[in-house]
CSV table of C-alpha atoms in Angstrom, one decimal:
chain,number,residue,atom,x,y,z
A,12,UNK,CA,-115.6,76.7,153.0
A,13,UNK,CA,-118.0,76.7,155.9
A,14,UNK,CA,-119.2,80.0,157.3
A,15,UNK,CA,-122.1,81.4,159.3
A,16,UNK,CA,-124.3,84.4,158.8
A,17,UNK,CA,-127.6,85.7,160.0
A,18,UNK,CA,-130.4,84.9,157.5
A,19,UNK,CA,-133.8,86.5,158.2
A,20,UNK,CA,-133.0,86.6,161.9
A,21,UNK,CA,-131.6,83.1,162.3
A,22,UNK,CA,-128.0,82.0,162.6
A,23,UNK,CA,-127.2,79.7,159.7
A,24,UNK,CA,-124.1,77.7,159.0
A,25,UNK,CA,-123.5,76.9,155.4
A,26,UNK,CA,-120.9,75.1,153.3
A,27,UNK,CA,-120.2,76.8,150.0
A,28,UNK,CA,-117.7,76.8,147.1
A,29,UNK,CA,-115.6,79.9,146.8
A,30,UNK,CA,-117.2,80.6,143.4
A,31,UNK,CA,-120.8,80.5,144.6
A,32,UNK,CA,-122.8,83.7,144.5
A,33,UNK,CA,-125.2,84.6,147.3
A,34,UNK,CA,-128.3,84.5,145.1
A,35,UNK,CA,-127.7,80.9,144.1
A,36,UNK,CA,-127.0,79.9,147.7
A,37,UNK,CA,-130.3,81.6,148.9
A,38,UNK,CA,-132.4,80.0,146.2
A,39,UNK,CA,-130.9,76.5,145.9
A,40,UNK,CA,-129.7,75.8,149.5
A,41,UNK,CA,-132.3,77.7,151.5
A,42,UNK,CA,-135.2,77.6,149.1
A,43,UNK,CA,-135.7,81.3,149.3
A,44,UNK,CA,-137.2,82.1,145.9
A,45,UNK,CA,-137.9,85.9,146.6
A,46,UNK,CA,-134.6,87.0,145.0
A,47,UNK,CA,-134.6,86.0,141.3
A,48,UNK,CA,-131.4,85.4,139.4
A,49,UNK,CA,-132.0,87.0,136.1
A,50,UNK,CA,-129.3,89.3,134.6
A,51,UNK,CA,-126.5,88.3,136.9
A,52,UNK,CA,-124.7,91.6,136.6
A,53,UNK,CA,-126.6,93.8,138.9
A,54,UNK,CA,-128.7,95.5,136.3
A,55,UNK,CA,-132.3,94.2,136.8
A,56,UNK,CA,-132.7,94.6,140.5
A,57,UNK,CA,-134.7,91.3,140.8
A,58,UNK,CA,-132.1,89.7,143.2
A,59,UNK,CA,-132.0,92.6,145.7
A,60,UNK,CA,-131.6,91.7,149.4
A,61,UNK,CA,-130.9,93.8,152.5
A,62,UNK,CA,-127.3,93.3,153.6
A,63,UNK,CA,-126.7,94.9,157.1
A,64,UNK,CA,-129.7,97.0,156.2
A,65,UNK,CA,-128.4,98.3,152.9
A,66,UNK,CA,-129.8,97.4,149.6
A,67,UNK,CA,-127.4,95.0,147.7
A,68,UNK,CA,-127.8,92.9,144.5
A,69,UNK,CA,-127.2,89.3,145.7
A,70,UNK,CA,-126.0,88.2,142.2
A,71,UNK,CA,-123.0,90.5,142.6
A,72,UNK,CA,-122.0,89.1,146.0
A,73,UNK,CA,-119.7,86.2,146.4
A,74,UNK,CA,-121.4,84.0,149.0
A,75,UNK,CA,-118.4,84.2,151.4
A,76,UNK,CA,-118.7,88.0,151.6
A,77,UNK,CA,-121.7,87.7,153.9
A,78,UNK,CA,-119.8,85.8,156.6
A,79,UNK,CA,-120.8,87.2,160.0
A,80,UNK,CA,-123.3,89.7,158.4
A,81,UNK,CA,-127.0,90.0,158.4
A,82,UNK,CA,-129.0,89.1,155.3
A,83,UNK,CA,-132.7,89.8,154.9
A,84,UNK,CA,-134.7,88.6,152.0
A,85,UNK,CA,-138.3,89.3,151.0
A,86,UNK,CA,-139.4,86.2,152.9
A,87,UNK,CA,-137.9,87.4,156.1
A,88,UNK,CA,-139.0,91.0,155.5
A,89,UNK,CA,-142.6,90.0,154.9
A,90,UNK,CA,-142.9,89.0,158.5
A,91,UNK,CA,-142.4,92.6,159.7
A,92,UNK,CA,-144.6,95.6,160.5
A,93,UNK,CA,-142.6,97.6,157.9
A,94,UNK,CA,-143.7,95.2,155.2
A,95,UNK,CA,-147.4,95.6,156.3
A,96,UNK,CA,-146.9,99.4,156.0
A,97,UNK,CA,-145.4,99.2,152.5
A,98,UNK,CA,-148.0,96.7,151.3
A,99,UNK,CA,-150.8,98.8,152.7
A,100,UNK,CA,-149.4,102.0,151.1
A,101,UNK,CA,-149.1,100.2,147.7
A,102,UNK,CA,-152.7,99.0,148.0
A,103,UNK,CA,-153.9,102.4,149.0
A,104,UNK,CA,-152.3,104.0,145.9
A,105,UNK,CA,-153.6,101.2,143.7
A,106,UNK,CA,-150.1,100.0,142.8
A,107,UNK,CA,-149.9,96.4,141.6
A,108,UNK,CA,-146.4,95.1,140.9
A,109,UNK,CA,-145.8,92.6,138.2
A,110,UNK,CA,-144.2,89.8,140.3
A,111,UNK,CA,-140.8,90.1,138.7
A,112,UNK,CA,-139.9,93.4,140.4
A,113,UNK,CA,-141.9,93.2,143.6
A,114,UNK,CA,-139.0,91.7,145.5
A,115,UNK,CA,-136.6,94.5,144.5
A,116,UNK,CA,-139.1,97.3,144.8
A,117,UNK,CA,-140.4,96.4,148.3
A,118,UNK,CA,-136.9,96.0,149.7
A,119,UNK,CA,-135.8,99.3,148.0
A,120,UNK,CA,-138.7,101.1,149.6
A,121,UNK,CA,-137.8,99.5,153.0
A,122,UNK,CA,-134.2,100.6,152.7
A,123,UNK,CA,-135.3,104.1,151.7
A,124,UNK,CA,-137.8,104.6,154.6
A,125,UNK,CA,-135.3,103.2,157.1
A,126,UNK,CA,-132.9,106.0,156.1
A,127,UNK,CA,-135.4,108.8,155.3
A,128,UNK,CA,-138.8,108.7,156.9
A,129,UNK,CA,-140.3,111.4,154.6
A,130,UNK,CA,-138.5,111.0,151.2
A,131,UNK,CA,-139.1,113.6,148.4
A,132,UNK,CA,-140.3,112.6,144.9
A,133,UNK,CA,-136.8,112.7,143.6
A,134,UNK,CA,-135.4,110.6,146.5
A,135,UNK,CA,-138.2,108.0,145.9
A,136,UNK,CA,-137.5,107.8,142.2
A,137,UNK,CA,-133.8,107.8,142.8
A,138,UNK,CA,-133.9,104.8,145.1
A,139,UNK,CA,-136.5,102.9,143.0
A,140,UNK,CA,-134.2,103.3,140.0
A,141,UNK,CA,-132.5,100.3,141.4
A,142,UNK,CA,-135.3,98.2,139.8
A,143,UNK,CA,-135.8,99.3,136.2
A,144,UNK,CA,-139.1,97.6,135.6
A,145,UNK,CA,-141.8,99.2,133.5
A,146,UNK,CA,-144.9,97.7,135.2
A,147,UNK,CA,-145.6,100.8,137.2
A,148,UNK,CA,-145.6,104.5,136.3
A,149,UNK,CA,-143.5,107.0,138.3
A,150,UNK,CA,-146.6,108.9,139.6
A,151,UNK,CA,-148.3,105.8,141.1
A,152,UNK,CA,-144.9,104.7,142.5
A,153,UNK,CA,-144.3,108.0,144.2
A,154,UNK,CA,-147.9,108.1,145.7
A,155,UNK,CA,-147.5,104.5,146.9
A,156,UNK,CA,-144.2,105.2,148.7
A,157,UNK,CA,-145.6,108.4,150.2
A,158,UNK,CA,-148.6,106.4,151.5
A,159,UNK,CA,-146.3,103.8,152.9
A,160,UNK,CA,-144.2,106.4,154.6
A,161,UNK,CA,-147.4,107.9,156.1
A,162,UNK,CA,-148.5,104.5,157.5
A,163,UNK,CA,-145.1,103.9,158.9
A,164,UNK,CA,-145.0,107.3,160.6
A,165,UNK,CA,-148.5,106.8,162.1
A,166,UNK,CA,-147.6,103.3,163.4
A,167,UNK,CA,-144.3,104.5,165.0
A,168,UNK,CA,-146.2,107.5,166.5
A,169,UNK,CA,-148.9,105.2,168.1
A,170,UNK,CA,-146.3,102.8,169.3
A,171,UNK,CA,-144.3,105.6,171.0
A,172,UNK,CA,-147.5,106.8,172.7
A,173,UNK,CA,-148.4,103.4,174.1
B,1082,UNK,CA,-112.7,84.7,137.3
B,1083,UNK,CA,-113.0,82.0,140.0
B,1084,UNK,CA,-111.9,82.3,143.6
B,1085,UNK,CA,-109.9,79.4,144.9
B,1086,UNK,CA,-109.3,80.9,148.3
B,1087,UNK,CA,-110.7,83.7,150.3
B,1088,UNK,CA,-108.7,85.9,152.7
B,1089,UNK,CA,-110.2,88.5,155.0
B,1090,UNK,CA,-107.3,90.5,156.4
B,1091,UNK,CA,-107.9,92.6,159.5
B,1092,UNK,CA,-105.5,95.4,158.5
B,1093,UNK,CA,-104.0,97.0,155.4
B,1094,UNK,CA,-100.6,95.5,156.3
B,1095,UNK,CA,-102.1,92.0,156.4
B,1096,UNK,CA,-103.7,92.6,153.0
B,1097,UNK,CA,-100.4,93.6,151.5
B,1098,UNK,CA,-98.7,90.6,153.1
B,1099,UNK,CA,-101.4,88.3,151.6
B,1100,UNK,CA,-100.9,89.9,148.2
B,1101,UNK,CA,-97.1,89.3,148.2
B,1102,UNK,CA,-97.6,85.8,149.4
B,1103,UNK,CA,-100.0,84.7,146.6
B,1104,UNK,CA,-98.8,85.6,143.1
B,1105,UNK,CA,-102.2,85.1,141.6
B,1106,UNK,CA,-104.4,87.1,143.9
B,1107,UNK,CA,-106.8,90.0,143.6
B,1108,UNK,CA,-108.1,92.6,146.0
B,1109,UNK,CA,-111.9,92.4,146.3
B,1110,UNK,CA,-114.1,95.2,147.5
B,1111,UNK,CA,-117.4,95.7,145.7
B,1112,UNK,CA,-116.7,92.9,143.2
B,1113,UNK,CA,-118.5,94.5,140.3
B,1114,UNK,CA,-115.4,94.3,138.0
B,1115,UNK,CA,-114.2,90.9,139.0
B,1116,UNK,CA,-117.7,89.3,139.1
B,1117,UNK,CA,-119.5,91.0,136.2
B,1118,UNK,CA,-119.8,89.1,133.0
B,1119,UNK,CA,-122.3,91.2,131.0
B,1120,UNK,CA,-123.3,89.8,127.7
B,1121,UNK,CA,-122.9,86.2,128.8
B,1122,UNK,CA,-125.9,84.1,129.6
B,1123,UNK,CA,-125.9,82.6,133.1
B,1124,UNK,CA,-125.0,79.2,131.7
B,1125,UNK,CA,-122.0,80.5,129.8
B,1126,UNK,CA,-120.9,82.7,132.6
B,1127,UNK,CA,-120.9,79.6,134.9
B,1128,UNK,CA,-118.9,77.6,132.3
B,1129,UNK,CA,-116.4,80.4,131.9
B,1130,UNK,CA,-116.1,80.7,135.7
B,1131,UNK,CA,-115.4,76.9,135.9
B,1132,UNK,CA,-112.7,77.0,133.3
B,1133,UNK,CA,-111.4,80.5,134.0
B,1134,UNK,CA,-108.4,81.8,136.0
B,1135,UNK,CA,-108.3,80.9,139.6
B,1136,UNK,CA,-107.3,83.6,142.0
B,1137,UNK,CA,-107.1,84.2,145.7
B,1138,UNK,CA,-109.6,86.9,146.7
B,1139,UNK,CA,-108.4,89.3,149.4
B,1140,UNK,CA,-111.4,91.0,150.8
B,1141,UNK,CA,-110.5,94.6,151.6
B,1142,UNK,CA,-114.0,96.0,151.9
B,1143,UNK,CA,-113.8,96.4,155.7
B,1144,UNK,CA,-110.2,97.8,155.9
B,1145,UNK,CA,-110.2,100.6,153.3
B,1146,UNK,CA,-112.0,103.8,154.5
B,1147,UNK,CA,-115.3,104.7,152.9
B,1148,UNK,CA,-115.7,108.2,154.1
B,1149,UNK,CA,-116.2,111.2,151.8
B,1150,UNK,CA,-115.3,114.5,153.5
B,1151,UNK,CA,-114.0,117.9,152.7
B,1152,UNK,CA,-110.9,119.1,154.5
B,1153,UNK,CA,-110.2,122.7,153.6
B,1154,UNK,CA,-109.7,123.0,149.9
B,1155,UNK,CA,-109.4,119.2,149.4
B,1156,UNK,CA,-111.9,116.4,149.1
B,1157,UNK,CA,-110.8,113.2,150.7
B,1158,UNK,CA,-112.5,110.1,149.3
B,1159,UNK,CA,-111.9,106.8,150.9
B,1160,UNK,CA,-111.1,104.1,148.3
B,1161,UNK,CA,-113.8,102.0,149.8
B,1162,UNK,CA,-116.5,104.6,149.3
B,1163,UNK,CA,-119.1,103.4,146.8
B,1164,UNK,CA,-120.3,105.5,143.9
B,1165,UNK,CA,-123.6,106.0,145.7
B,1166,UNK,CA,-121.7,107.2,148.8
B,1167,UNK,CA,-120.0,109.8,146.5
B,1168,UNK,CA,-123.4,110.9,145.1
B,1169,UNK,CA,-125.0,111.1,148.6
B,1170,UNK,CA,-122.2,113.2,150.1
B,1171,UNK,CA,-122.9,116.9,150.1
B,1172,UNK,CA,-119.3,118.0,149.7
B,1173,UNK,CA,-118.8,116.7,146.1
B,1174,UNK,CA,-118.7,119.0,143.1
B,1175,UNK,CA,-121.0,118.7,140.2
B,1176,UNK,CA,-118.5,117.4,137.6
B,1177,UNK,CA,-117.5,114.6,139.9
B,1178,UNK,CA,-121.2,113.8,140.7
B,1179,UNK,CA,-121.9,113.7,136.9
B,1180,UNK,CA,-119.0,111.2,136.5
B,1181,UNK,CA,-120.2,109.1,139.4
B,1182,UNK,CA,-123.8,109.2,138.1
B,1183,UNK,CA,-122.7,108.0,134.7
B,1184,UNK,CA,-121.8,104.6,136.2
B,1185,UNK,CA,-124.4,102.0,135.3
B,1186,UNK,CA,-127.4,101.8,137.7
B,1187,UNK,CA,-128.1,102.2,141.4
B,1188,UNK,CA,-127.4,98.5,142.2
B,1189,UNK,CA,-123.9,98.7,140.7
B,1190,UNK,CA,-123.4,102.2,142.3
B,1191,UNK,CA,-124.3,100.6,145.7
B,1192,UNK,CA,-121.5,98.1,145.3
B,1193,UNK,CA,-118.8,99.5,143.1
B,1194,UNK,CA,-116.0,101.4,144.9
B,1195,UNK,CA,-114.0,104.5,143.9
B,1196,UNK,CA,-110.7,102.6,144.5
B,1197,UNK,CA,-111.8,99.7,142.4
B,1198,UNK,CA,-112.8,101.9,139.5
B,1199,UNK,CA,-109.3,103.4,139.5
B,1200,UNK,CA,-107.4,100.2,140.1
B,1201,UNK,CA,-109.1,98.3,137.3
B,1202,UNK,CA,-107.5,101.0,135.0
B,1203,UNK,CA,-110.2,100.4,132.3
B,1204,UNK,CA,-110.4,102.7,129.3
B,1205,UNK,CA,-114.1,103.2,130.0
B,1206,UNK,CA,-113.6,104.0,133.8
B,1207,UNK,CA,-116.2,106.5,134.8
B,1208,UNK,CA,-114.0,108.4,137.4
B,1209,UNK,CA,-110.5,108.4,135.9
B,1210,UNK,CA,-110.9,111.3,133.4
B,1211,UNK,CA,-112.5,113.7,135.8
B,1212,UNK,CA,-110.0,112.8,138.6
B,1213,UNK,CA,-107.1,113.3,136.2
B,1214,UNK,CA,-108.2,116.8,135.0
B,1215,UNK,CA,-108.8,117.9,138.6
B,1216,UNK,CA,-105.2,117.0,139.4
B,1217,UNK,CA,-106.1,114.3,142.0
B,1218,UNK,CA,-103.6,112.3,144.0
B,1219,UNK,CA,-103.9,108.8,145.4
B,1220,UNK,CA,-102.6,107.7,148.8
B,1221,UNK,CA,-101.3,104.2,148.6
B,1222,UNK,CA,-100.0,101.6,151.0
B,1223,UNK,CA,-97.1,100.0,149.1
B,1224,UNK,CA,-95.3,97.8,151.6
B,1225,UNK,CA,-96.4,96.5,155.0
B,1226,UNK,CA,-95.4,98.8,157.9
B,1227,UNK,CA,-94.3,101.7,155.7
B,1228,UNK,CA,-97.4,103.9,156.0
B,1229,UNK,CA,-99.0,105.7,153.2
B,1230,UNK,CA,-97.3,107.2,150.1
B,1231,UNK,CA,-99.0,110.0,148.1
B,1232,UNK,CA,-98.5,110.3,144.4
B,1233,UNK,CA,-100.3,111.9,141.5
B,1234,UNK,CA,-103.0,109.7,139.9
B,1235,UNK,CA,-101.5,110.1,136.5
B,1236,UNK,CA,-98.2,108.6,137.8
B,1237,UNK,CA,-99.9,105.8,139.6
B,1238,UNK,CA,-101.9,104.9,136.4
B,1239,UNK,CA,-98.7,104.5,134.5
B,1240,UNK,CA,-97.0,102.3,137.2
B,1241,UNK,CA,-99.6,100.9,139.5
B,1242,UNK,CA,-98.5,99.4,142.8
B,1243,UNK,CA,-99.7,98.7,146.3
B,1244,UNK,CA,-103.3,99.3,147.5
B,1245,UNK,CA,-105.1,102.6,147.0
B,1246,UNK,CA,-106.4,103.8,150.4
B,1247,UNK,CA,-107.5,107.4,149.7
B,1248,UNK,CA,-108.1,109.7,146.7
B,1249,UNK,CA,-107.5,113.3,147.3
B,1250,UNK,CA,-109.2,115.8,144.9
B,1251,UNK,CA,-108.0,119.4,145.1
B,1252,UNK,CA,-110.8,121.9,144.9
B,1253,UNK,CA,-109.1,125.0,143.5
B,1254,UNK,CA,-110.9,128.4,143.5
B,1255,UNK,CA,-111.7,129.6,140.0
B,1256,UNK,CA,-111.2,126.2,138.3
B,1257,UNK,CA,-114.0,125.2,136.0
B,1258,UNK,CA,-114.6,121.5,135.2
B,1259,UNK,CA,-117.0,119.3,133.3
B,1260,UNK,CA,-117.5,115.6,132.5
B,1261,UNK,CA,-119.3,114.2,129.5
B,1262,UNK,CA,-120.0,110.6,128.5
B,1263,UNK,CA,-121.4,108.7,125.6
B,1264,UNK,CA,-122.8,105.1,125.8
B,1265,UNK,CA,-125.5,103.2,123.9
B,1266,UNK,CA,-127.9,103.3,126.9
B,1267,UNK,CA,-127.8,104.9,130.3
B,1268,UNK,CA,-127.0,101.5,131.9
B,1269,UNK,CA,-124.5,100.4,129.4
B,1270,UNK,CA,-120.7,100.6,129.7
B,1271,UNK,CA,-119.3,104.0,128.5
B,1272,UNK,CA,-118.0,104.0,125.0
B,1273,UNK,CA,-116.4,107.4,125.3
B,1274,UNK,CA,-115.7,109.7,128.2
B,1275,UNK,CA,-114.3,113.1,128.3
B,1276,UNK,CA,-113.4,115.6,131.1
B,1277,UNK,CA,-111.9,119.1,131.0
B,1278,UNK,CA,-110.8,121.6,133.6
B,1279,UNK,CA,-109.3,125.1,133.3
B,1280,UNK,CA,-109.3,128.6,134.8
B,1281,UNK,CA,-110.8,131.4,132.8
B,1282,UNK,CA,-108.5,134.5,133.2
B,1283,UNK,CA,-109.3,137.6,131.2
B,1284,UNK,CA,-111.3,135.5,128.7
B,1285,UNK,CA,-108.5,133.0,128.1
B,1286,UNK,CA,-108.2,129.4,129.2
B,1287,UNK,CA,-105.3,128.8,131.6
B,1288,UNK,CA,-103.9,125.6,133.1
B,1289,UNK,CA,-106.1,123.6,130.7
B,1290,UNK,CA,-106.3,119.9,131.3
B,1291,UNK,CA,-108.2,117.5,129.1
B,1292,UNK,CA,-108.6,113.8,129.6
B,1293,UNK,CA,-110.6,111.2,127.7
B,1294,UNK,CA,-111.4,107.5,127.9
B,1295,UNK,CA,-112.4,104.9,125.3
B,1296,UNK,CA,-110.0,106.1,122.7
B,1297,UNK,CA,-107.1,103.8,123.6
B,1298,UNK,CA,-106.1,101.1,126.0
B,1299,UNK,CA,-106.5,103.4,129.0
B,1300,UNK,CA,-108.1,106.7,129.9
B,1301,UNK,CA,-105.4,109.4,130.0
B,1302,UNK,CA,-104.6,113.1,129.7
B,1303,UNK,CA,-104.2,114.5,126.2
B,1304,UNK,CA,-101.4,117.2,126.4
B,1305,UNK,CA,-101.4,117.5,122.6
B,1306,UNK,CA,-105.0,118.8,122.7
B,1307,UNK,CA,-104.3,121.0,125.7
B,1308,UNK,CA,-101.5,122.8,123.9
B,1309,UNK,CA,-104.0,123.6,121.1
B,1310,UNK,CA,-106.2,125.8,123.3
B,1311,UNK,CA,-104.0,126.8,126.2
B,1312,UNK,CA,-104.0,130.6,126.8
B,1313,UNK,CA,-106.6,131.1,124.1
B,1314,UNK,CA,-110.2,132.2,124.5
B,1315,UNK,CA,-113.0,129.6,124.6
B,1316,UNK,CA,-113.4,128.4,121.0
B,1317,UNK,CA,-116.7,128.1,119.2
B,1318,UNK,CA,-118.0,124.5,119.5
B,1319,UNK,CA,-117.7,123.7,115.8
B,1320,UNK,CA,-114.2,125.1,115.6
B,1321,UNK,CA,-113.1,123.1,118.7
B,1322,UNK,CA,-114.5,119.9,117.2
B,1323,UNK,CA,-112.8,120.4,113.9
B,1324,UNK,CA,-109.4,121.2,115.6
B,1325,UNK,CA,-109.6,118.2,118.0
B,1326,UNK,CA,-110.8,115.5,115.7
B,1327,UNK,CA,-107.5,115.1,113.7
B,1328,UNK,CA,-105.5,114.7,117.0
B,1329,UNK,CA,-107.5,111.7,118.1
B,1330,UNK,CA,-106.2,108.3,117.0
B,1331,UNK,CA,-108.8,105.8,118.3
B,1332,UNK,CA,-108.8,102.1,117.5
B,1333,UNK,CA,-111.6,100.1,115.9
B,1334,UNK,CA,-113.2,97.7,118.3
B,1335,UNK,CA,-116.6,96.1,119.1
B,1336,UNK,CA,-117.7,99.3,120.8
B,1337,UNK,CA,-117.3,101.5,117.8
B,1338,UNK,CA,-115.4,102.3,114.7
B,1339,UNK,CA,-112.3,104.5,114.7
B,1340,UNK,CA,-114.1,107.1,112.5
B,1341,UNK,CA,-117.1,107.2,114.8
B,1342,UNK,CA,-115.0,107.5,118.0
B,1343,UNK,CA,-112.9,110.3,116.4
B,1344,UNK,CA,-116.1,112.3,115.5
B,1345,UNK,CA,-118.0,111.7,118.7
B,1346,UNK,CA,-114.9,112.0,120.9
B,1347,UNK,CA,-114.1,115.4,119.5
B,1348,UNK,CA,-117.7,116.4,120.1
B,1349,UNK,CA,-117.6,115.3,123.7
B,1350,UNK,CA,-114.4,117.3,124.4
B,1351,UNK,CA,-115.9,120.3,122.7
B,1352,UNK,CA,-119.1,120.0,124.7
B,1353,UNK,CA,-117.1,119.7,128.0
B,1354,UNK,CA,-115.0,122.8,127.1
B,1355,UNK,CA,-118.2,124.8,126.5
B,1356,UNK,CA,-120.1,123.4,129.5
B,1357,UNK,CA,-117.4,123.7,132.2
B,1358,UNK,CA,-118.6,125.4,135.4
B,1359,UNK,CA,-117.0,126.7,138.5
B,1360,UNK,CA,-118.1,125.7,142.0
B,1361,UNK,CA,-117.3,127.2,145.4
């Protein structure tokens, strides 16, 4: 079947089989290698994407379910100011992600900050539980997200004053 | 399971019409049950999908409500509400939150819906035991144009029909409830689940309801165990366990032996009896 959706801000038209999953479509058809297809049952969080602004595992989504909706992958998200805030916050706290989980963790933080500009420690760890990777400890993660939230708030404040 | 066709109905009536038109069709909301193939490698999963049953997918994720709200002494949960919606809602009581939280991980909770968890009627379903002991009802759309019919969840589970639109959980004053679960790891599928609810009047348990999953083909109420404790004071944990174990007749399967399930199942129910709390 042929359908269209918004991928990283662009309208795309794609032909897919009904059994295709979104993660395969993104990787094989669009060459977007940010989302990884690892466990294929929504456990590892490596394939996360933003679907209409909400965090979703792309391995659990039949491709046709995104018809007419907006999909943002790490490639698209990395062009935004929000990405710069998160990256800056991570660097400030000395957080280095392992490369398997950075896709999921960055998008999870993005989804969290979009909903809640000043998340508590529990809210941060709750949201980041979507990516059960052991490369970072909870304290550094919490500090990194708090730093990212601070940068984001400062940027929005300055923009509002301009 | 492989999809051979994909329907996206605009209304519940259209969805029901689609269902009656295609004999081999399945409602699709979060997709975590239909799509998941844990334990299979990607290659094998693809091979299974290629050779597997072909169904027509009827995407209902936009037409079933996903609101969670309290109306008086009842909690209305839209069948399209995800487990995470249930956890994020302020109105939900602790025992239901415990049950929702026992579901896999956040990614799955972001996709899996309350209606789907009930409709799959799995023995290990996270929500069915707690909904049963709270005396929940489901509102279903059975035939196009006929509106919603409400019936007790226990009745629906015996004879499923139509499409679940809402789940209504009564919140009675004075009713205590608890949910317990056992699985190999936090993320793994539940091996055993147990839920209880009762009123404590003058030190005795009244209107006791006990439900458990993982012991048979489906999660269900256990009236034979309820009769054991109805009207009696809260038993000591060891006594309760010893009394419950002989009444359980689980089957051996790859998740656990019958002996283990009997021992652990009795322990879970005893735990739940002791740990039940009341909420305003």
